[in-house]
JSON list of C-alpha atoms in Angstrom, two decimals:
[
{"chain": "A", "resi": 1, "resn": "MET", "atom": "CA", "xyz": [64.32, 13.61, 16.77]},
{"chain": "A", "resi": 2, "resn": "LEU", "atom": "CA", "xyz": [64.30, 9.89, 15.97]},
{"chain": "A", "resi": 3, "resn": "HIS", "atom": "CA", "xyz": [61.27, 9.47, 18.23]},
{"chain": "A", "resi": 4, "resn": "SER", "atom": "CA", "xyz": [59.54, 12.40, 16.52]},
{"chain": "A", "resi": 5, "resn": "ARG", "atom": "CA", "xyz": [59.95, 10.75, 13.11]},
{"chain": "A", "resi": 6, "resn": "TRP", "atom": "CA", "xyz": [58.72, 7.43, 14.44]},
{"chain": "A", "resi": 7, "resn": "PHE", "atom": "CA", "xyz": [55.55, 9.06, 15.91]},
{"chain": "A", "resi": 8, "resn": "LYS", "atom": "CA", "xyz": [54.83, 10.79, 12.66]},
{"chain": "A", "resi": 9, "resn": "THR", "atom": "CA", "xyz": [55.28, 7.60, 10.68]},
{"chain": "A", "resi": 10, "resn": "ALA", "atom": "CA", "xyz": [53.18, 5.64, 13.17]},
{"chain": "A", "resi": 11, "resn": "GLY", "atom": "CA", "xyz": [50.50, 8.27, 13.15]},
{"chain": "A", "resi": 12, "resn": "ALA", "atom": "CA", "xyz": [50.37, 8.35, 9.39]},
{"chain": "A", "resi": 13, "resn": "ALA", "atom": "CA", "xyz": [50.15, 4.58, 9.31]},
{"chain": "A", "resi": 14, "resn": "ALA", "atom": "CA", "xyz": [47.37, 4.55, 11.89]},
{"chain": "A", "resi": 15, "resn": "ALA", "atom": "CA", "xyz": [45.38, 7.21, 9.95]},
{"chain": "A", "resi": 16, "resn": "LEU", "atom": "CA", "xyz": [45.81, 5.23, 6.65]},
{"chain": "A", "resi": 17, "resn": "THR", "atom": "CA", "xyz": [44.66, 2.01, 8.46]},
{"chain": "A", "resi": 18, "resn": "LEU", "atom": "CA", "xyz": [41.69, 3.82, 9.97]},
{"chain": "A", "resi": 19, "resn": "ALA", "atom": "CA", "xyz": [40.71, 5.34, 6.64]},
{"chain": "A", "resi": 20, "resn": "THR", "atom": "CA", "xyz": [41.00, 1.96, 4.85]},
{"chain": "A", "resi": 21, "resn": "ALA", "atom": "CA", "xyz": [38.93, 0.18, 7.50]},
{"chain": "A", "resi": 22, "resn": "THR", "atom": "CA", "xyz": [36.26, 2.96, 7.42]},
{"chain": "A", "resi": 23, "resn": "ALA", "atom": "CA", "xyz": [36.05, 2.77, 3.66]},
{"chain": "A", "resi": 24, "resn": "ALA", "atom": "CA", "xyz": [35.62, -1.01, 3.78]},
{"chain": "A", "resi": 25, "resn": "TYR", "atom": "CA", "xyz": [32.64, -0.72, 6.07]},
{"chain": "A", "resi": 26, "resn": "ALA", "atom": "CA", "xyz": [31.18, 2.48, 4.73]},
{"chain": "A", "resi": 27, "resn": "THR", "atom": "CA", "xyz": [27.53, 2.27, 3.58]},
{"chain": "A", "resi": 28, "resn": "PRO", "atom": "CA", "xyz": [27.32, 3.04, -0.10]},
{"chain": "A", "resi": 29, "resn": "ALA", "atom": "CA", "xyz": [25.36, 6.12, -1.10]},
{"chain": "A", "resi": 30, "resn": "PRO", "atom": "CA", "xyz": [21.67, 5.38, -1.71]},
{"chain": "A", "resi": 31, "resn": "ALA", "atom": "CA", "xyz": [20.52, 4.97, -5.33]},
{"chain": "A", "resi": 32, "resn": "PRO", "atom": "CA", "xyz": [18.74, 8.00, -6.66]},
{"chain": "A", "resi": 33, "resn": "ALA", "atom": "CA", "xyz": [14.98, 7.86, -6.22]},
{"chain": "A", "resi": 34, "resn": "PRO", "atom": "CA", "xyz": [13.01, 7.09, -9.42]},
{"chain": "A", "resi": 35, "resn": "ASP", "atom": "CA", "xyz": [11.60, 10.19, -11.19]},
{"chain": "A", "resi": 36, "resn": "LEU", "atom": "CA", "xyz": [8.01, 10.07, -10.18]},
{"chain": "A", "resi": 37, "resn": "THR", "atom": "CA", "xyz": [7.38, 13.42, -11.82]},
{"chain": "A", "resi": 38, "resn": "ALA", "atom": "CA", "xyz": [7.88, 12.06, -15.33]},
{"chain": "A", "resi": 39, "resn": "ALA", "atom": "CA", "xyz": [5.22, 13.19, -17.76]},
{"chain": "A", "resi": 40, "resn": "ALA", "atom": "CA", "xyz": [2.29, 10.90, -18.14]},
{"chain": "A", "resi": 41, "resn": "VAL", "atom": "CA", "xyz": [2.28, 8.54, -21.12]},
{"chain": "A", "resi": 42, "resn": "THR", "atom": "CA", "xyz": [-0.39, 9.68, -23.54]},
{"chain": "A", "resi": 43, "resn": "LEU", "atom": "CA", "xyz": [-2.23, 7.09, -25.56]},
{"chain": "A", "resi": 44, "resn": "ARG", "atom": "CA", "xyz": [-4.57, 8.04, -28.39]},
{"chain": "A", "resi": 45, "resn": "TYR", "atom": "CA", "xyz": [-7.73, 6.12, -29.19]},
{"chain": "A", "resi": 46, "resn": "ASP", "atom": "CA", "xyz": [-9.85, 6.11, -32.30]},
{"chain": "A", "resi": 47, "resn": "ASP", "atom": "CA", "xyz": [-13.56, 5.38, -31.83]},
{"chain": "A", "resi": 48, "resn": "SER", "atom": "CA", "xyz": [-14.67, 6.37, -35.31]},
{"chain": "A", "resi": 49, "resn": "ARG", "atom": "CA", "xyz": [-15.78, 2.81, -35.97]},
{"chain": "A", "resi": 50, "resn": "ALA", "atom": "CA", "xyz": [-17.66, 2.40, -32.69]},
{"chain": "A", "resi": 51, "resn": "ALA", "atom": "CA", "xyz": [-20.99, 3.95, -33.59]},
{"chain": "A", "resi": 52, "resn": "GLY", "atom": "CA", "xyz": [-23.46, 3.81, -30.77]},
{"chain": "A", "resi": 53, "resn": "TRP", "atom": "CA", "xyz": [-20.74, 3.45, -28.09]},
{"chain": "A", "resi": 54, "resn": "GLU", "atom": "CA", "xyz": [-19.44, 7.02, -28.00]},
{"chain": "A", "resi": 55, "resn": "ALA", "atom": "CA", "xyz": [-20.97, 7.98, -24.66]},
{"chain": "A", "resi": 56, "resn": "ALA", "atom": "CA", "xyz": [-19.79, 4.77, -23.06]},
{"chain": "A", "resi": 57, "resn": "ILE", "atom": "CA", "xyz": [-16.32, 5.18, -24.39]},
{"chain": "A", "resi": 58, "resn": "ALA", "atom": "CA", "xyz": [-16.09, 8.79, -23.20]},
{"chain": "A", "resi": 59, "resn": "ALA", "atom": "CA", "xyz": [-17.34, 7.78, -19.68]},
{"chain": "A", "resi": 60, "resn": "GLY", "atom": "CA", "xyz": [-14.88, 4.82, -19.54]},
{"chain": "A", "resi": 61, "resn": "VAL", "atom": "CA", "xyz": [-11.99, 7.04, -20.72]},
{"chain": "A", "resi": 62, "resn": "ALA", "atom": "CA", "xyz": [-12.95, 9.64, -18.13]},
{"chain": "A", "resi": 63, "resn": "ASN", "atom": "CA", "xyz": [-13.01, 7.03, -15.36]},
{"chain": "A", "resi": 64, "resn": "TRP", "atom": "CA", "xyz": [-9.51, 5.85, -16.24]},
{"chain": "A", "resi": 65, "resn": "ASN", "atom": "CA", "xyz": [-8.13, 9.32, -16.63]},
{"chain": "A", "resi": 66, "resn": "ALA", "atom": "CA", "xyz": [-9.52, 10.30, -13.20]},
{"chain": "A", "resi": 67, "resn": "SER", "atom": "CA", "xyz": [-8.12, 7.14, -11.62]},
{"chain": "A", "resi": 68, "resn": "VAL", "atom": "CA", "xyz": [-4.48, 7.09, -12.86]},
{"chain": "A", "resi": 69, "resn": "SER", "atom": "CA", "xyz": [-1.88, 9.72, -13.47]},
{"chain": "A", "resi": 70, "resn": "ASN", "atom": "CA", "xyz": [0.93, 7.89, -15.25]},
{"chain": "A", "resi": 71, "resn": "VAL", "atom": "CA", "xyz": [-1.07, 7.30, -18.40]},
{"chain": "A", "resi": 72, "resn": "GLN", "atom": "CA", "xyz": [-3.81, 9.38, -19.99]},
{"chain": "A", "resi": 73, "resn": "LEU", "atom": "CA", "xyz": [-6.18, 8.45, -22.82]},
{"chain": "A", "resi": 74, "resn": "VAL", "atom": "CA", "xyz": [-7.06, 11.08, -25.42]},
{"chain": "A", "resi": 75, "resn": "GLU", "atom": "CA", "xyz": [-9.18, 10.89, -28.49]},
{"chain": "A", "resi": 76, "resn": "ALA", "atom": "CA", "xyz": [-7.11, 11.01, -31.65]},
{"chain": "A", "resi": 77, "resn": "ALA", "atom": "CA", "xyz": [-7.74, 13.85, -34.01]},
{"chain": "A", "resi": 78, "resn": "PRO", "atom": "CA", "xyz": [-9.28, 12.77, -37.26]},
{"chain": "A", "resi": 79, "resn": "GLY", "atom": "CA", "xyz": [-6.66, 11.47, -39.68]},
{"chain": "A", "resi": 80, "resn": "THR", "atom": "CA", "xyz": [-3.97, 10.88, -37.06]},
{"chain": "A", "resi": 81, "resn": "ARG", "atom": "CA", "xyz": [-2.62, 7.54, -35.85]},
{"chain": "A", "resi": 82, "resn": "ALA", "atom": "CA", "xyz": [-4.06, 6.06, -32.68]},
{"chain": "A", "resi": 83, "resn": "GLU", "atom": "CA", "xyz": [-2.58, 3.39, -30.43]},
{"chain": "A", "resi": 84, "resn": "ILE", "atom": "CA", "xyz": [-6.01, 1.99, -29.50]},
{"chain": "A", "resi": 85, "resn": "GLN", "atom": "CA", "xyz": [-8.51, 1.22, -32.19]},
{"chain": "A", "resi": 86, "resn": "ILE", "atom": "CA", "xyz": [-12.01, 0.90, -30.79]},
{"chain": "A", "resi": 87, "resn": "ILE", "atom": "CA", "xyz": [-14.60, -0.93, -32.95]},
{"chain": "A", "resi": 88, "resn": "ALA", "atom": "CA", "xyz": [-18.23, -1.87, -32.47]},
{"chain": "A", "resi": 89, "resn": "THR", "atom": "CA", "xyz": [-19.01, -5.53, -33.26]},
{"chain": "A", "resi": 90, "resn": "THR", "atom": "CA", "xyz": [-21.90, -7.99, -33.01]},
{"chain": "A", "resi": 91, "resn": "GLY", "atom": "CA", "xyz": [-19.94, -10.53, -30.98]},
{"chain": "A", "resi": 92, "resn": "TRP", "atom": "CA", "xyz": [-18.63, -10.59, -27.40]},
{"chain": "A", "resi": 93, "resn": "PRO", "atom": "CA", "xyz": [-16.29, -7.77, -26.24]},
{"chain": "A", "resi": 94, "resn": "GLN", "atom": "CA", "xyz": [-12.60, -8.50, -26.60]},
{"chain": "A", "resi": 95, "resn": "ALA", "atom": "CA", "xyz": [-9.29, -6.57, -26.52]},
{"chain": "A", "resi": 96, "resn": "THR", "atom": "CA", "xyz": [-5.58, -6.90, -27.01]},
{"chain": "A", "resi": 97, "resn": "LEU", "atom": "CA", "xyz": [-3.77, -7.27, -23.66]},
{"chain": "A", "resi": 98, "resn": "GLY", "atom": "CA", "xyz": [-1.30, -4.45, -23.21]},
{"chain": "A", "resi": 99, "resn": "PRO", "atom": "CA", "xyz": [0.23, -2.38, -21.80]},
{"chain": "A", "resi": 100, "resn": "VAL", "atom": "CA", "xyz": [0.23, -0.64, -25.13]},
{"chain": "A", "resi": 101, "resn": "ARG", "atom": "CA", "xyz": [3.19, 1.66, -25.77]},
{"chain": "A", "resi": 102, "resn": "PRO", "atom": "CA", "xyz": [3.01, 4.99, -27.48]},
{"chain": "A", "resi": 103, "resn": "GLY", "atom": "CA", "xyz": [3.31, 4.19, -31.16]},
{"chain": "A", "resi": 104, "resn": "GLY", "atom": "CA", "xyz": [2.13, 0.60, -30.54]},
{"chain": "A", "resi": 105, "resn": "THR", "atom": "CA", "xyz": [-1.18, -0.95, -31.46]},
{"chain": "A", "resi": 106, "resn": "ALA", "atom": "CA", "xyz": [-4.11, -2.36, -29.46]},
{"chain": "A", "resi": 107, "resn": "ARG", "atom": "CA", "xyz": [-7.60, -3.28, -30.62]},
{"chain": "A", "resi": 108, "resn": "VAL", "atom": "CA", "xyz": [-10.72, -3.05, -28.56]},
{"chain": "A", "resi": 109, "resn": "GLU", "atom": "CA", "xyz": [-13.92, -4.69, -29.81]},
{"chain": "A", "resi": 110, "resn": "LEU", "atom": "CA", "xyz": [-17.11, -3.60, -28.10]},
{"chain": "A", "resi": 111, "resn": "GLY", "atom": "CA", "xyz": [-19.44, -6.40, -28.71]},
{"chain": "A", "resi": 112, "resn": "SER", "atom": "CA", "xyz": [-23.17, -5.87, -28.70]},
{"chain": "A", "resi": 113, "resn": "GLN", "atom": "CA", "xyz": [-23.86, -9.50, -27.69]},
{"chain": "A", "resi": 114, "resn": "ALA", "atom": "CA", "xyz": [-23.00, -8.56, -24.10]},
{"chain": "A", "resi": 115, "resn": "VAL", "atom": "CA", "xyz": [-25.29, -5.54, -24.21]},
{"chain": "A", "resi": 116, "resn": "THR", "atom": "CA", "xyz": [-28.11, -7.76, -25.53]},
{"chain": "A", "resi": 117, "resn": "GLN", "atom": "CA", "xyz": [-27.61, -10.00, -22.56]},
{"chain": "A", "resi": 118, "resn": "GLY", "atom": "CA", "xyz": [-27.92, -7.02, -20.23]},
{"chain": "A", "resi": 119, "resn": "HIS", "atom": "CA", "xyz": [-24.37, -5.88, -19.46]},
{"chain": "A", "resi": 120, "resn": "ASP", "atom": "CA", "xyz": [-23.65, -2.17, -18.93]},
{"chain": "A", "resi": 121, "resn": "LYS", "atom": "CA", "xyz": [-22.04, -0.41, -21.93]},
{"chain": "A", "resi": 122, "resn": "THR", "atom": "CA", "xyz": [-19.87, 1.91, -19.84]},
{"chain": "A", "resi": 123, "resn": "ARG", "atom": "CA", "xyz": [-18.56, -1.01, -17.75]},
{"chain": "A", "resi": 124, "resn": "ILE", "atom": "CA", "xyz": [-17.81, -2.91, -20.94]},
{"chain": "A", "resi": 125, "resn": "ALA", "atom": "CA", "xyz": [-15.89, 0.00, -22.44]},
{"chain": "A", "resi": 126, "resn": "ALA", "atom": "CA", "xyz": [-13.87, 0.75, -19.28]},
{"chain": "A", "resi": 127, "resn": "HIS", "atom": "CA", "xyz": [-13.13, -3.00, -18.84]},
{"chain": "A", "resi": 128, "resn": "GLU", "atom": "CA", "xyz": [-11.81, -3.39, -22.38]},
{"chain": "A", "resi": 129, "resn": "LEU", "atom": "CA", "xyz": [-9.71, -0.28, -22.07]},
{"chain": "A", "resi": 130, "resn": "GLY", "atom": "CA", "xyz": [-8.30, -1.83, -18.85]},
{"chain": "A", "resi": 131, "resn": "HIS", "atom": "CA", "xyz": [-7.06, -4.75, -21.00]},
{"chain": "A", "resi": 132, "resn": "SER", "atom": "CA", "xyz": [-5.22, -2.29, -23.36]},
{"chain": "A", "resi": 133, "resn": "LEU", "atom": "CA", "xyz": [-3.63, -0.73, -20.31]},
{"chain": "A", "resi": 134, "resn": "GLY", "atom": "CA", "xyz": [-2.24, -4.14, -19.27]},
{"chain": "A", "resi": 135, "resn": "LEU", "atom": "CA", "xyz": [-4.85, -5.63, -16.95]},
{"chain": "A", "resi": 136, "resn": "PRO", "atom": "CA", "xyz": [-5.94, -9.22, -17.45]},
{"chain": "A", "resi": 137, "resn": "ASP", "atom": "CA", "xyz": [-9.37, -10.55, -16.36]},
{"chain": "A", "resi": 138, "resn": "THR", "atom": "CA", "xyz": [-9.98, -11.36, -12.73]},
{"chain": "A", "resi": 139, "resn": "LYS", "atom": "CA", "xyz": [-12.75, -13.82, -13.32]},
{"chain": "A", "resi": 140, "resn": "PRO", "atom": "CA", "xyz": [-14.70, -14.79, -11.34]},
{"chain": "A", "resi": 141, "resn": "GLY", "atom": "CA", "xyz": [-14.85, -11.66, -9.33]},
{"chain": "A", "resi": 142, "resn": "PRO", "atom": "CA", "xyz": [-17.18, -9.21, -7.70]},
{"chain": "A", "resi": 143, "resn": "CYS", "atom": "CA", "xyz": [-18.72, -6.13, -9.23]},
{"chain": "A", "resi": 144, "resn": "THR", "atom": "CA", "xyz": [-16.23, -3.95, -7.30]},
{"chain": "A", "resi": 145, "resn": "GLN", "atom": "CA", "xyz": [-13.42, -5.35, -9.60]},
{"chain": "A", "resi": 146, "resn": "LEU", "atom": "CA", "xyz": [-13.75, -3.69, -13.02]},
{"chain": "A", "resi": 147, "resn": "MET", "atom": "CA", "xyz": [-11.71, -6.51, -14.55]},
{"chain": "A", "resi": 148, "resn": "SER", "atom": "CA", "xyz": [-14.11, -9.12, -13.33]},
{"chain": "A", "resi": 149, "resn": "GLY", "atom": "CA", "xyz": [-16.10, -8.28, -16.42]},
{"chain": "A", "resi": 150, "resn": "SER", "atom": "CA", "xyz": [-19.25, -10.29, -17.05]},
{"chain": "A", "resi": 151, "resn": "THR", "atom": "CA", "xyz": [-18.86, -12.22, -13.78]},
{"chain": "A", "resi": 152, "resn": "GLY", "atom": "CA", "xyz": [-19.87, -9.08, -11.98]},
{"chain": "A", "resi": 153, "resn": "GLY", "atom": "CA", "xyz": [-23.39, -9.82, -13.27]},
{"chain": "A", "resi": 154, "resn": "THR", "atom": "CA", "xyz": [-25.80, -7.96, -15.50]},
{"chain": "A", "resi": 155, "resn": "THR", "atom": "CA", "xyz": [-26.91, -5.69, -12.59]},
{"chain": "A", "resi": 156, "resn": "CYS", "atom": "CA", "xyz": [-23.33, -4.49, -12.16]},
{"chain": "A", "resi": 157, "resn": "LYS", "atom": "CA", "xyz": [-22.80, -0.91, -13.33]},
{"chain": "A", "resi": 158, "resn": "ASN", "atom": "CA", "xyz": [-19.33, -0.25, -11.81]},
{"chain": "A", "resi": 159, "resn": "ALA", "atom": "CA", "xyz": [-17.12, 1.17, -14.47]},
{"chain": "A", "resi": 160, "resn": "THR", "atom": "CA", "xyz": [-14.34, 2.49, -12.21]},
{"chain": "A", "resi": 161, "resn": "PRO", "atom": "CA", "xyz": [-11.13, 0.52, -11.48]},
{"chain": "A", "resi": 162, "resn": "ASN", "atom": "CA", "xyz": [-10.59, -0.39, -7.81]},
{"chain": "A", "resi": 163, "resn": "ALA", "atom": "CA", "xyz": [-7.37, 0.45, -5.83]},
{"chain": "A", "resi": 164, "resn": "THR", "atom": "CA", "xyz": [-5.58, -2.69, -6.94]},
{"chain": "A", "resi": 165, "resn": "GLU", "atom": "CA", "xyz": [-6.41, -2.11, -10.58]},
{"chain": "A", "resi": 166, "resn": "ARG", "atom": "CA", "xyz": [-5.32, 1.51, -10.38]},
{"chain": "A", "resi": 167, "resn": "SER", "atom": "CA", "xyz": [-2.13, 0.68, -8.65]},
{"chain": "A", "resi": 168, "resn": "ARG", "atom": "CA", "xyz": [-1.20, -1.95, -11.28]},
{"chain": "A", "resi": 169, "resn": "VAL", "atom": "CA", "xyz": [-1.72, 0.46, -14.16]},
{"chain": "A", "resi": 170, "resn": "GLN", "atom": "CA", "xyz": [0.22, 3.19, -12.25]},
{"chain": "A", "resi": 171, "resn": "SER", "atom": "CA", "xyz": [3.05, 0.58, -11.87]},
{"chain": "A", "resi": 172, "resn": "LEU", "atom": "CA", "xyz": [2.93, -0.51, -15.53]},
{"chain": "A", "resi": 173, "resn": "TYR", "atom": "CA", "xyz": [3.34, 3.17, -16.78]},
{"chain": "A", "resi": 174, "resn": "ALA", "atom": "CA", "xyz": [5.58, 4.48, -13.92]},
{"chain": "A", "resi": 175, "resn": "GLY", "atom": "CA", "xyz": [8.56, 6.47, -15.10]},
{"chain": "A", "resi": 176, "resn": "GLY", "atom": "CA", "xyz": [7.21, 7.26, -18.56]},
{"chain": "A", "resi": 177, "resn": "PHE", "atom": "CA", "xyz": [8.29, 5.59, -21.80]},
{"chain": "A", "resi": 178, "resn": "ALA", "atom": "CA", "xyz": [11.41, 3.82, -20.54]},
{"chain": "A", "resi": 179, "resn": "SER", "atom": "CA", "xyz": [9.63, 1.52, -18.05]},
{"chain": "A", "resi": 180, "resn": "LEU", "atom": "CA", "xyz": [7.08, 0.12, -20.49]},
{"chain": "A", "resi": 181, "resn": "VAL", "atom": "CA", "xyz": [7.22, -3.50, -21.26]},
{"chain": "A", "resi": 182, "resn": "PRO", "atom": "CA", "xyz": [6.02, -4.63, -24.69]},
{"chain": "A", "resi": 183, "resn": "ALA", "atom": "CA", "xyz": [2.34, -5.43, -25.00]},
{"chain": "A", "resi": 184, "resn": "ASP", "atom": "CA", "xyz": [1.45, -9.03, -24.50]},
{"chain": "A", "resi": 185, "resn": "GLY", "atom": "CA", "xyz": [-0.45, -9.19, -27.79]},
{"chain": "A", "resi": 186, "resn": "ARG", "atom": "CA", "xyz": [-2.94, -11.79, -26.65]},
{"chain": "A", "resi": 187, "resn": "VAL", "atom": "CA", "xyz": [-6.60, -11.11, -27.38]},
{"chain": "A", "resi": 188, "resn": "LEU", "atom": "CA", "xyz": [-8.86, -11.53, -24.43]},
{"chain": "A", "resi": 189, "resn": "VAL", "atom": "CA", "xyz": [-12.40, -12.52, -25.30]},
{"chain": "A", "resi": 190, "resn": "ASP", "atom": "CA", "xyz": [-14.74, -11.48, -22.50]},
{"chain": "A", "resi": 191, "resn": "ALA", "atom": "CA", "xyz": [-17.47, -14.09, -23.08]},
{"chain": "A", "resi": 192, "resn": "PRO", "atom": "CA", "xyz": [-18.94, -15.52, -19.80]}
]
């Protein structure tokens, strides 16, 4: 009987030691995967003060919307607030560097001076919208980089972001509202 009790006690101690040792070396449960199905961030733009640029803006917006899924640009209804104000000017194109948040403010100036020098209007509009979405210039750069801007040359008509540019915007807007960093606030002037 004494031996029986001793074996039970020893067995319980061994089980406890084994459980403790296993817990000390156990791999923690993996962190939950980020929610990649979060709804896209919607940003409204107002181009009511961009006379003459409407077709270029619509094409630039369509290119961005077809290229990324975490953020979508939509035209603001008349009289409603828009995060991105698009204005036609006589100078060089420029824009606030984002990423702009819903409820935030960014300004895009589509300057006719670049058009006068031969640059493509749709490329200009898409490039400036890229700044609002958080992309800096990549100058100098080839025509295949939308954010190379004027250094792509006056013959460059590419108004579509490349894979690296798309990936960066996807990353900036991943996970919806919670992941958004505040807009930089700098204004980038796209003069050559």
